[in-house]
XYZ file of C-alpha atoms in Angstrom:
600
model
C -16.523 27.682 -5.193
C -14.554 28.092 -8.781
C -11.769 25.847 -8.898
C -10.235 28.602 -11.074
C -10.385 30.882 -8.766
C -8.600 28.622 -5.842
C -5.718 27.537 -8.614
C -5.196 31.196 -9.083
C -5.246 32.477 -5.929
C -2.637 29.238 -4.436
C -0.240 30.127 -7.621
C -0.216 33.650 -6.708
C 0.877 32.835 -3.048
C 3.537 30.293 -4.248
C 5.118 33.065 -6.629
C 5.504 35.667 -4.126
C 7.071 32.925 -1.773
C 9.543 32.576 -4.389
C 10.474 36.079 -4.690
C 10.503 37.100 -1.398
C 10.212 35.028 0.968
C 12.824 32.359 -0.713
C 15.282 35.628 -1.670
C 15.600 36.216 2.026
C 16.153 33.039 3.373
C 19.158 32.770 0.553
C 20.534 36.239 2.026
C 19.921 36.454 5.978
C 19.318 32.655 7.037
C 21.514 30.263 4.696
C 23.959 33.192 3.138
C 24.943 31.220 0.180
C 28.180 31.737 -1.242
C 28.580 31.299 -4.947
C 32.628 30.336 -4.762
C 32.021 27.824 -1.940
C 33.400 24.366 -3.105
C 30.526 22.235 -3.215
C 31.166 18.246 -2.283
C 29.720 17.346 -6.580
C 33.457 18.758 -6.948
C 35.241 18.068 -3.796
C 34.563 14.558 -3.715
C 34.065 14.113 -7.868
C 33.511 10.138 -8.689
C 31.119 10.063 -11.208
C 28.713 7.512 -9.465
C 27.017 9.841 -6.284
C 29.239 13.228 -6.486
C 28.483 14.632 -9.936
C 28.395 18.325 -10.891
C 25.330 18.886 -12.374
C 22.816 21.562 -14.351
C 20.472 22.755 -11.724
C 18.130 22.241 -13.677
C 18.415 18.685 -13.812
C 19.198 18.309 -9.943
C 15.990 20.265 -9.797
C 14.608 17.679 -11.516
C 15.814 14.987 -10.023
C 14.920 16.490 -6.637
C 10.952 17.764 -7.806
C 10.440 14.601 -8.708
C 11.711 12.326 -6.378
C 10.488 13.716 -3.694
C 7.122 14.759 -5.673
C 5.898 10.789 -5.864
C 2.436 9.533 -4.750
C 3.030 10.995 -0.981
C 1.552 14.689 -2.197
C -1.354 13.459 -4.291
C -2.695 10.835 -1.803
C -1.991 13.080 1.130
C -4.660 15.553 0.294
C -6.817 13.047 -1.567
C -7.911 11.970 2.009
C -7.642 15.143 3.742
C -10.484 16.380 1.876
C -12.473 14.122 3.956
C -12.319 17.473 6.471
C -13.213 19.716 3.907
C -11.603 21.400 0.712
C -10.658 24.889 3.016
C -8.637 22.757 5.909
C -6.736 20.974 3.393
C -5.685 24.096 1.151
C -4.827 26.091 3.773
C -2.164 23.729 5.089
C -1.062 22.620 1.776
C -0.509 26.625 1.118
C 0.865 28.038 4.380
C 3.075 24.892 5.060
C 4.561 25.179 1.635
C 5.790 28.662 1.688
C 6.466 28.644 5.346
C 7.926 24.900 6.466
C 8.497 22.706 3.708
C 10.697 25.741 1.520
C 12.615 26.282 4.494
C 13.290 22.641 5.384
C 14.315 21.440 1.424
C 16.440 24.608 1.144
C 17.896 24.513 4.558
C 18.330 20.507 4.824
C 20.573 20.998 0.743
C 22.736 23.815 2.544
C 23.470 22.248 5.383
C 24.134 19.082 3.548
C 26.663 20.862 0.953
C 28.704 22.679 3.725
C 29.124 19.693 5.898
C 30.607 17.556 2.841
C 27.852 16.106 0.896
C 26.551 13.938 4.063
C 23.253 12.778 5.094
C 20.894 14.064 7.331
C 21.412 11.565 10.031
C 25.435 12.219 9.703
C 24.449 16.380 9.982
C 22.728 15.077 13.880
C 26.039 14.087 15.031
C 28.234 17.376 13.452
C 25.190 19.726 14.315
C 23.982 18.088 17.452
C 25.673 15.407 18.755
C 26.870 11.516 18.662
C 23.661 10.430 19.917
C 21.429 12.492 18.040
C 22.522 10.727 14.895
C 22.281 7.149 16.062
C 18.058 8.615 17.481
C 17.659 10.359 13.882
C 19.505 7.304 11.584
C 16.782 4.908 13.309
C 13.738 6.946 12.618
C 15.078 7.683 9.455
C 15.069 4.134 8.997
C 11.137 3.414 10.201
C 10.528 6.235 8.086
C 11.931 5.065 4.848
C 10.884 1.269 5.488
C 6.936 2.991 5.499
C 7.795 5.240 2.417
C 9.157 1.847 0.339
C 6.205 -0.588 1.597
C 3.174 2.015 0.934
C 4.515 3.225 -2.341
C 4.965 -0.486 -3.889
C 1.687 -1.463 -2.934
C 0.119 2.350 -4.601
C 2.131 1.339 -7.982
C 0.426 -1.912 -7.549
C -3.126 -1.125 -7.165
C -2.223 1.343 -10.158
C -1.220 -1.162 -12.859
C -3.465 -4.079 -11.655
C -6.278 -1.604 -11.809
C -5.097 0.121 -14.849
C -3.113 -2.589 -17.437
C -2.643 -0.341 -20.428
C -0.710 1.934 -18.551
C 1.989 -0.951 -17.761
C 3.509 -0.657 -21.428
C 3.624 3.256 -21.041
C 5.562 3.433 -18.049
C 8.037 0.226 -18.662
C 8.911 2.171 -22.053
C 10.107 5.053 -19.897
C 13.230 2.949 -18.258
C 15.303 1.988 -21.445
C 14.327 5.250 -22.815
C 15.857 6.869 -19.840
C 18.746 5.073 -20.113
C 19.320 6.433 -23.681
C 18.933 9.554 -22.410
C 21.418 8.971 -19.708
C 24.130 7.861 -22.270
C 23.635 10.767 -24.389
C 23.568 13.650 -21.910
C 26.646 11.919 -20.017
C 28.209 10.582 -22.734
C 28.081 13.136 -25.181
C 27.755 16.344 -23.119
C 24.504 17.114 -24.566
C 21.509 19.095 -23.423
C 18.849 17.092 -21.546
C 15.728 19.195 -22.419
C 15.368 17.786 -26.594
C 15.911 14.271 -25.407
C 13.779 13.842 -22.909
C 11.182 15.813 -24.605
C 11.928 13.550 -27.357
C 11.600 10.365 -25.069
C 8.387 11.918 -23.685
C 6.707 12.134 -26.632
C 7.154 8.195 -27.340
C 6.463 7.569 -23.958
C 2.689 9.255 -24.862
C 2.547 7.671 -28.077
C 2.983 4.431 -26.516
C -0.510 5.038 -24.702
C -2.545 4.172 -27.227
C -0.379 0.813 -27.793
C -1.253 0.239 -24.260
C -4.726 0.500 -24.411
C -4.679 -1.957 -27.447
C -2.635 -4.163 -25.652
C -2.861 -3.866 -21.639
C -0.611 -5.931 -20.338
C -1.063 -8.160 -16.723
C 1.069 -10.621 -14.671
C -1.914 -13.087 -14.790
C -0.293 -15.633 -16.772
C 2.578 -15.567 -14.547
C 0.623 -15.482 -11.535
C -1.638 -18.645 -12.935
C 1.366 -20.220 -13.288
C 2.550 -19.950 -10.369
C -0.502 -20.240 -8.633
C -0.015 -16.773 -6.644
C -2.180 -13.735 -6.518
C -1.421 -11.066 -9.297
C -0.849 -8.596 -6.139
C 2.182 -10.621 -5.499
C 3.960 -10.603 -8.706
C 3.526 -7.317 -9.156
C 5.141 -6.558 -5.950
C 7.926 -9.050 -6.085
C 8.903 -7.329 -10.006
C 8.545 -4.196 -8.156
C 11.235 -4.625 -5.438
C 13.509 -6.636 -7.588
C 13.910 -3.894 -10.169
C 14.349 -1.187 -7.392
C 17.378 -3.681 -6.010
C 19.076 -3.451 -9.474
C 18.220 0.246 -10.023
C 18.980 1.731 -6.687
C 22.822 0.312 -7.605
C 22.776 1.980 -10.918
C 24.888 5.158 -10.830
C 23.047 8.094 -10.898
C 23.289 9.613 -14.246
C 22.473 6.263 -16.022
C 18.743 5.922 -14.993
C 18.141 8.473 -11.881
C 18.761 11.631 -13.092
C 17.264 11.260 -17.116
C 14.400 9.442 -16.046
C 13.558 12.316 -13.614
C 14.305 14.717 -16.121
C 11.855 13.367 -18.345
C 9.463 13.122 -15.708
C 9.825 16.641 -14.756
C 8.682 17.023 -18.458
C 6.338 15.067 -17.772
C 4.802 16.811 -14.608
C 5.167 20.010 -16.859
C 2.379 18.496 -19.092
C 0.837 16.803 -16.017
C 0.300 19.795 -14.369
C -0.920 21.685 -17.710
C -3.649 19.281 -18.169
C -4.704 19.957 -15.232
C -4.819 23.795 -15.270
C -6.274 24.401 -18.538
C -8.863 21.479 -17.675
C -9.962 23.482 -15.367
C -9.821 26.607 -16.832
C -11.955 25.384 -20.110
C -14.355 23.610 -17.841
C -14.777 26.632 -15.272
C -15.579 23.962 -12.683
C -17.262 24.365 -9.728
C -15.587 22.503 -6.350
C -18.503 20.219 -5.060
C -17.822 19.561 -1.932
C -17.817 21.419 1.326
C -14.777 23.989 2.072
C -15.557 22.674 5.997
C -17.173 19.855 7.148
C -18.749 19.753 10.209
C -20.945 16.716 9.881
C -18.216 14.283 9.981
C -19.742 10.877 10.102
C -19.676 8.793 13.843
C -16.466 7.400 14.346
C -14.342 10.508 12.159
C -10.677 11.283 13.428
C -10.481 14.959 14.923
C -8.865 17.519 12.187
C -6.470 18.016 14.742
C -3.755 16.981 14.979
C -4.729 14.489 11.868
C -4.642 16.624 9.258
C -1.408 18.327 9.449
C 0.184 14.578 9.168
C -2.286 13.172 6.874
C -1.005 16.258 4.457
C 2.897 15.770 4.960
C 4.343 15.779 1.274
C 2.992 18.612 0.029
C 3.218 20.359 2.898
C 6.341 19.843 4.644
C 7.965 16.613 4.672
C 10.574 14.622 6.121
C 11.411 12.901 3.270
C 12.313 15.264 1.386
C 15.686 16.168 3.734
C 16.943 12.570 2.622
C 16.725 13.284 -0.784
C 17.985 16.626 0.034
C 20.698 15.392 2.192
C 21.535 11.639 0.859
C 21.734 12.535 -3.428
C 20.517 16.599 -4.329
C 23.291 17.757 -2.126
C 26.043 15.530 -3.927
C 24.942 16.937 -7.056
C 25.171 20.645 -6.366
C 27.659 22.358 -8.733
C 26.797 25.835 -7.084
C 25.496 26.622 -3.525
C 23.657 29.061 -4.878
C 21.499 26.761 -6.654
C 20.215 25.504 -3.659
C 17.118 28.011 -3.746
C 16.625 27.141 -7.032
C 16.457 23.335 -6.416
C 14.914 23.329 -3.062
C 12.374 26.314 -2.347
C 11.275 25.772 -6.199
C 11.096 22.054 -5.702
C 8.657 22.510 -2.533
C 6.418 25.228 -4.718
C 6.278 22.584 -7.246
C 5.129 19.591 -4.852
C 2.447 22.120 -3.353
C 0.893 22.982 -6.915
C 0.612 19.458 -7.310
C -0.777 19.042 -3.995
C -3.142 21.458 -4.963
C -4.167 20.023 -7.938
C -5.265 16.581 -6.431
C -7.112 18.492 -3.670
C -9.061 19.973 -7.268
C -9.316 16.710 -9.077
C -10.564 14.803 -5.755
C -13.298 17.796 -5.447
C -13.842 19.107 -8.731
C -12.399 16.753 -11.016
C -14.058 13.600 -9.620
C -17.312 15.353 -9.889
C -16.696 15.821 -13.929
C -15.501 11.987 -14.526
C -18.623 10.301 -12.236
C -21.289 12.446 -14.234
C -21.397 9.186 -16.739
C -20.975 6.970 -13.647
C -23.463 7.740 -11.219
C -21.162 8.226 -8.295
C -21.062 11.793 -5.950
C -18.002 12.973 -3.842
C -20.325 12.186 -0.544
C -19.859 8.413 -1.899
C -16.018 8.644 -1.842
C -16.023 10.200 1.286
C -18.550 8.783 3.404
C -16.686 7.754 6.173
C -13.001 7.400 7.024
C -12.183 3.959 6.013
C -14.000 5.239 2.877
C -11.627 8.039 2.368
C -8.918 6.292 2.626
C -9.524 3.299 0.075
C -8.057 3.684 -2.919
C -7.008 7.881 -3.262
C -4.531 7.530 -5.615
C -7.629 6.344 -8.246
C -9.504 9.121 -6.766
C -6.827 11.504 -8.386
C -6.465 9.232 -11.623
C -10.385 10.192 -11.643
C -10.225 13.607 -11.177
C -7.232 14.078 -13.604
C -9.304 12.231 -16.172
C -12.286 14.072 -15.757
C -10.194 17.573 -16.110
C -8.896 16.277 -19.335
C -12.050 15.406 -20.743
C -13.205 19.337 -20.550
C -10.223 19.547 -23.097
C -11.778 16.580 -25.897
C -9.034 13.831 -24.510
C -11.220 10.715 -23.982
C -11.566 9.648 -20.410
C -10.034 6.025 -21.146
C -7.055 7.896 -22.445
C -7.114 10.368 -19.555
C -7.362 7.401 -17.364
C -4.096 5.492 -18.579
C -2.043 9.344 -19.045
C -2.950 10.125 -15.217
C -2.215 6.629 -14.247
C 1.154 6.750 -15.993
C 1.903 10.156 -14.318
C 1.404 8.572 -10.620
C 3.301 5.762 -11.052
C 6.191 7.099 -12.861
C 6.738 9.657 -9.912
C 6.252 6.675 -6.956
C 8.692 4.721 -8.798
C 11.080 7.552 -8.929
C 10.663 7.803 -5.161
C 10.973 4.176 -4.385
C 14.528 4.186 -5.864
C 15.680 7.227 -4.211
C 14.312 6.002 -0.965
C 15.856 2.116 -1.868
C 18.953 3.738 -2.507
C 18.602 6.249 0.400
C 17.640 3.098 2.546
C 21.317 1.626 1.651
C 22.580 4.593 2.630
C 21.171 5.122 6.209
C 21.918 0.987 6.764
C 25.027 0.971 5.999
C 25.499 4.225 8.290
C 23.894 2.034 11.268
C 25.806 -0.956 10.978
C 29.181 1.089 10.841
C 28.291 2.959 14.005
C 26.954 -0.873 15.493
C 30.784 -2.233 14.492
C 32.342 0.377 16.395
C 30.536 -0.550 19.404
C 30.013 -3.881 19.145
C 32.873 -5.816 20.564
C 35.704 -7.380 18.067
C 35.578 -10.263 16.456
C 32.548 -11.057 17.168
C 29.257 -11.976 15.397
C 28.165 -8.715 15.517
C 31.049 -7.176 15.026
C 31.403 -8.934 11.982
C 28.027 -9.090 10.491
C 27.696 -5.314 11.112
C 30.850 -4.959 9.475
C 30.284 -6.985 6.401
C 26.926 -4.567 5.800
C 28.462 -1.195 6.248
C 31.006 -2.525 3.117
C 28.488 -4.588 1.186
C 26.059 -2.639 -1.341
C 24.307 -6.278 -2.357
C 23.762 -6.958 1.433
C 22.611 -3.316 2.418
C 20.455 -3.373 -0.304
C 18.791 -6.239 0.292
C 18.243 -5.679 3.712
C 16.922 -2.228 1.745
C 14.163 -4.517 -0.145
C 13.270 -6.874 2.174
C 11.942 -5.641 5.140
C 9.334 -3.417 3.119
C 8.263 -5.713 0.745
C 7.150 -8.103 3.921
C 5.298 -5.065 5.461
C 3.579 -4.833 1.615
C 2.417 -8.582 1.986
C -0.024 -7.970 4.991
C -3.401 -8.767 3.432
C -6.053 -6.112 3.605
C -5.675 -2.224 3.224
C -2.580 -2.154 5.891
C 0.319 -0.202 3.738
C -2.162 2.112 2.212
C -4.028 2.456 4.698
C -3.185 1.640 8.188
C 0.631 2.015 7.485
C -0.339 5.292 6.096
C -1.246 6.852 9.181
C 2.255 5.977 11.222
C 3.907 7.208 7.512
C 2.568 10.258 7.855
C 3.229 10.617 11.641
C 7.047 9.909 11.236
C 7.400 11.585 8.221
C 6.440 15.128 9.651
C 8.886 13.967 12.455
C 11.767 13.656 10.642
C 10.705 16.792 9.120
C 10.910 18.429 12.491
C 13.665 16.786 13.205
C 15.411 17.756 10.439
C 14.469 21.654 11.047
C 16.140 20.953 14.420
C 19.374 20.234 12.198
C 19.187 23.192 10.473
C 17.991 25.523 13.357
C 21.275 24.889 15.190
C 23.466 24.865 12.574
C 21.952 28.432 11.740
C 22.539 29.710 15.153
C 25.714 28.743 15.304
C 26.328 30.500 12.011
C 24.994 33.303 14.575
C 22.211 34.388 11.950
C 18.199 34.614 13.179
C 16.865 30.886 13.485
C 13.744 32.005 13.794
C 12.304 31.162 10.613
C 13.402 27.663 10.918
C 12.496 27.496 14.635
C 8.535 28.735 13.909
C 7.877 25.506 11.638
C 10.047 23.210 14.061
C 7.767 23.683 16.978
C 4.745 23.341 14.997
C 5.297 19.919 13.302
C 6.846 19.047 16.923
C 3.938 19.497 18.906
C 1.858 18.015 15.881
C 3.696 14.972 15.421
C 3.911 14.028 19.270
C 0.282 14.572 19.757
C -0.594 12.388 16.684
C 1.895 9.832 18.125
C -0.154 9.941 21.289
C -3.733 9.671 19.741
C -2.470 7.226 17.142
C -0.617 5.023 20.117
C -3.996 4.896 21.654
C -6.032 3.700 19.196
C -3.283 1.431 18.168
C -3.405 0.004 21.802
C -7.238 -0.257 21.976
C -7.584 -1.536 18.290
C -9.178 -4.983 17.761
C -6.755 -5.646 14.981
C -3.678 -7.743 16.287
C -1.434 -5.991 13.683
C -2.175 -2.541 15.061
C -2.388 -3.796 18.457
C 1.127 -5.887 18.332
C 2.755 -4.176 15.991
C 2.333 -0.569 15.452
C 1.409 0.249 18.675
C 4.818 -0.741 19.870
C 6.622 0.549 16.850
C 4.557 3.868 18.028
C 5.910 3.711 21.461
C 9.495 3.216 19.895
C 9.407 6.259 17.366
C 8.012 8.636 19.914
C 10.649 7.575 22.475
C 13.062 8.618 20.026
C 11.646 11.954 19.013
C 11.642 12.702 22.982
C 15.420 11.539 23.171
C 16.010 13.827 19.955
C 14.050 16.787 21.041
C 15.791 16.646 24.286
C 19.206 16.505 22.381
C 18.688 19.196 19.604
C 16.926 21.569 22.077
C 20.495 21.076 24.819
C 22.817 21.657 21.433
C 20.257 24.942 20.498
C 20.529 26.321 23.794
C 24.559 26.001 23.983
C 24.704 27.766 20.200
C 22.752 30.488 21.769
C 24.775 30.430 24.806
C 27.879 30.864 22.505
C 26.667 33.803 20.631
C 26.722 35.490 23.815
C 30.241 34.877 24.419
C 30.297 31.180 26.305
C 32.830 29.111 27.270
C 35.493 28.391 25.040
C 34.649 24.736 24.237
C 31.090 26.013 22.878
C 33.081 28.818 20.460
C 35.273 25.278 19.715
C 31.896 23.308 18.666
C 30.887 26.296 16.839
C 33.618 26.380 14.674
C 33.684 22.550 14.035
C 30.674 22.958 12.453
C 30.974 26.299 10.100
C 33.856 23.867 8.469
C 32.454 20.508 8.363
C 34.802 18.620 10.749
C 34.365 15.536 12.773
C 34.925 13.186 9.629
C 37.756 12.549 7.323
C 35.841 12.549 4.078
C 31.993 12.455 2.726
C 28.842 10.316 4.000
């Protein structure tokens, strides 16, 4: 099959999502209004709430919720078969994870800037936030632990892209200052910074740079360092206001998935390469997990994802300076996370195939089992990337260090948003905990002094991950993967829930919202189940001990949740046919935001 012709045909789809489909969720399901007030100027402060060019929110969203998640996502799917994985990655794109970014910003901006877990309790109901804030909070933990450890394995593998990508902070941070400071354009600057940021590659390949000194000296294992660096510059970051560092180093990594993405395409347009592997595979070695339900969580960014509605919710929302631009930011931001999804499904079956013709390697050999296909994906795409740039004349060492740079600037984009996100979402748990817990006492206060502390919260924000990334082996990128990937697609459900209601209640057709919901519902729960099982049965103590009943936990609470959002659905139907009075009351409670006294 040409890998042209599959590029094509996937673009083609994703631009008639955006005219149409997009257009009439704006006008029939979410109704934007252009004068509505958004929370970037109701609640102004210059730190979270910032007006801002959609253009750079849509950066800032594209890119921090396009991080590893959508490149190593299909990068093992393809372990099924090219066909499986495209046709999620293509359907779920236009159809669930558009609806869910757009919906999850709209809701977000008429209900005062808050988070999704705040939306549960003005949508749904007091206990639906407490069930969504603590999945949100396994979810997140997973998200920080398994993308340290991918930007680990990245630099320790590749050293001379560690210069590259630390040269990208303090240029950021010049960008910040100018476009803030000055009231400048972003687009020259972080072109500019780009452009340094690429000339710095060739430095890095003269001079790769490693923690093994430090590491010698301190007579710990490179992995280590790394990872310790890692979370310590993600506590410092994650406290930076946005505009400083968040916002101008996504902007210059949207320019940078711009070129990304070009490499790519004209790679493969110059190379007219053939995919070499099988669009279904029905030989799946002894031992394989069933397609179903697997795939549609192994795929989750990139498809639909949960994730993405605490970006959407926790920062894109409080940077909105029109509602309008919510389509813009949202439906355009999934389109752009599903070409990218569809360009690592490429490199890791047409791509790969290029690069290992001077290596002796086959795609059979990557995917020869399971355990296989999930070792190391992320340097499956760095592969295939490398190998589409050589059909171009750029040398596959350079390729190499440009694709690894281009992986690990986006995960590190996530892991602050989801650090900072993490503060968020513990600091909304321990002020619900201090209202319940009784006063004065050591609860009480310890809740207390995290729901007012930023240091505390984010530590708390750092920790906890970065002692799931210590478990020797494969277990955050691999084993952790698989309960990622189940929770995320939760929360994404979870978060359609949200949105479902709060469109009913609006008294506009839900069922766009609702179609998606019950898919990644009865997904999710039946992964849970097959995932709790071999969890339980495992040989592995970790799995058995400790996923297995963190399993059991998360799929209590999607249960509890279901139960709640489906009781709150049923009463906003129940008021559009003229209920009770106190239904019409909730109704209206939520069309204007009430139930708090300022933003979350």
């Amino acid at each position: 099959m040409s890998a042209l012709a599959v590029l094509l045909g996937a673009l083609a789809l994703f631009a008639l999502g955006y005219r149409f489909y997009s257009a009439y969720l704006a006008k029939r399901v979410y109704a934007l209004d252009p004068d509505f007030v958004t929370p970037a100027h109701a609640y102004k402060d210059g730190i979270d709430y910032v007006p801002t060019n959609k253009h750079i929110v849509f950066a800032h969203h594209f890119i921090s919720v396009a991080g590893a998640a959508p490149i190593v996502g299909p990068a093992i799917a393809v372990f099924w078969g090219w066909g499986p994985a495209l046709l999620w990655v293509v359907l779920g794109t236009i159809f669930a994870s558009g609806a869910h970014d757009f919906g999850a910003i709209v809701v977000s901006v008429r209900h005062k800037g808050k988070s999704i877990g705040a939306l549960a309790k003005d949508v749904i109901g007091t206990r639906a936030r407490i069930l969504f804030l603590l999945i949100i909070f396994f979810l997140v933990t997973m998200v920080n632990a398994v993308f340290a450890v991918i930007i680990t394995g990245l630099l320790i593998a590749n050293p001379q892209a560690v210069l590259p990508v630390l040269v990208t902070i303090p240029l950021a941070i010049g960008v910040g200052q100018v476009v803030y400071r000055r009231r400048t354009a972003a687009l020259v600057p972080s072109l500019i910074s780009l452009l340094v940021v690429y000339a710095c590659i060739p430095l890095g390949q003269a001079f790769p740079i490693t923690v093994d000194p430090l590491a010698n000296l301190l007579g710990a294992d490179p992995a280590l360092v790394w990872l310790v660096l890692i979370f310590v510059y993600t506590f410092f970051t994650s406290r930076l206001p946005v505009w400083l560092l968040l916002q101008p180093r996504d902007y210059i990594n949207q320019q940078q998935m711009v070129v990304g993405l070009l490499v790519i395409m004209v790679g493969i347009i110059v190379g007219m390469n053939t995919i070499e592997a099988p669009a279904f595979r029905g030989d799946l070695p002894e031992g394989s997990p069933p397609i179903f339900p697997l795939l549609f969580i192994t795929i989750a960014c990139g498809a639909v994802s949960g994730f993405h509605s605490l970006v959407a919710s926790g920062t894109t929302s409080k940077q909105l300076n029109k509602e309008t631009d919510a389509r813009y930011v949202g439906y355009l931001s999934s389109l752009g996370e599903g070409t990218l999804a569809v360009c690592s499904i490429l490199a890791c079956t047409a791509g790969i195939m290029v690069f290992s013709a001077n290596e002796g390697t086959a795609w059979t050999d990557h995917y020869a089992d399971w355990a296989t296909a999930g070792t190391n994906p992320a340097g499956r795409f760095v592969e295939g990337v490398a190998g589409f740039a050589s059909n171009i004349g750029i040398p596959e060492g350079v390729g190499l260090v440009f694709a690894t740079v281009v992986v690990v600037s986006f995960a590190a984009t996530s892991l602050d948003t989801a650090v900072r996100l993490q503060r968020y979402t513990i600091q909304e748990i321990s002020s619900i905990v201090k209202e319940k817990a009784a006063e004065g006492g050591a609860l009480e206060r310890s809740s207390r002094f995290l729901s007012r502390n930023i240091t505390a919260a984010t530590l708390v924000a750092v920790v906890i991950p970065f002692g799931l990334a210590l478990i020797p082996g494969n277990f955050a990128a691999g084993t952790l993967w698989q309960l990622f990937g189940t929770t995320n697609q939760l929360t994404a459900g979870l978060a359609l829930s949200v949105i479902a209601v709060w469109v009913t209640k609006q008294g506009r057709n839900p069922v766009a919202v609702l179609v998606p919901l019950v898919f990644l519902a009865v997904m999710t729960s039946w992964a849970l189940l097959v995932q709790l099982r071999d969890f339980a049965l495992s040989d592995d103590p970790m799995q058995r001990f400790v996923l297995a009943p963190l399993d059991l936990v998360i799929f209590g609470l999607a249960v509890w949740m279901m139960v709640e959002a489906s009781v709150a659905l049923r009463k906003a139907f129940a008021a559009r046919r003229g209920a009770p009075d106190e239904v019409g009351q909730e109704r209206a409670a939520a069309e204007d935001g009430s139930g708090s006294d300022g933003p979350a």
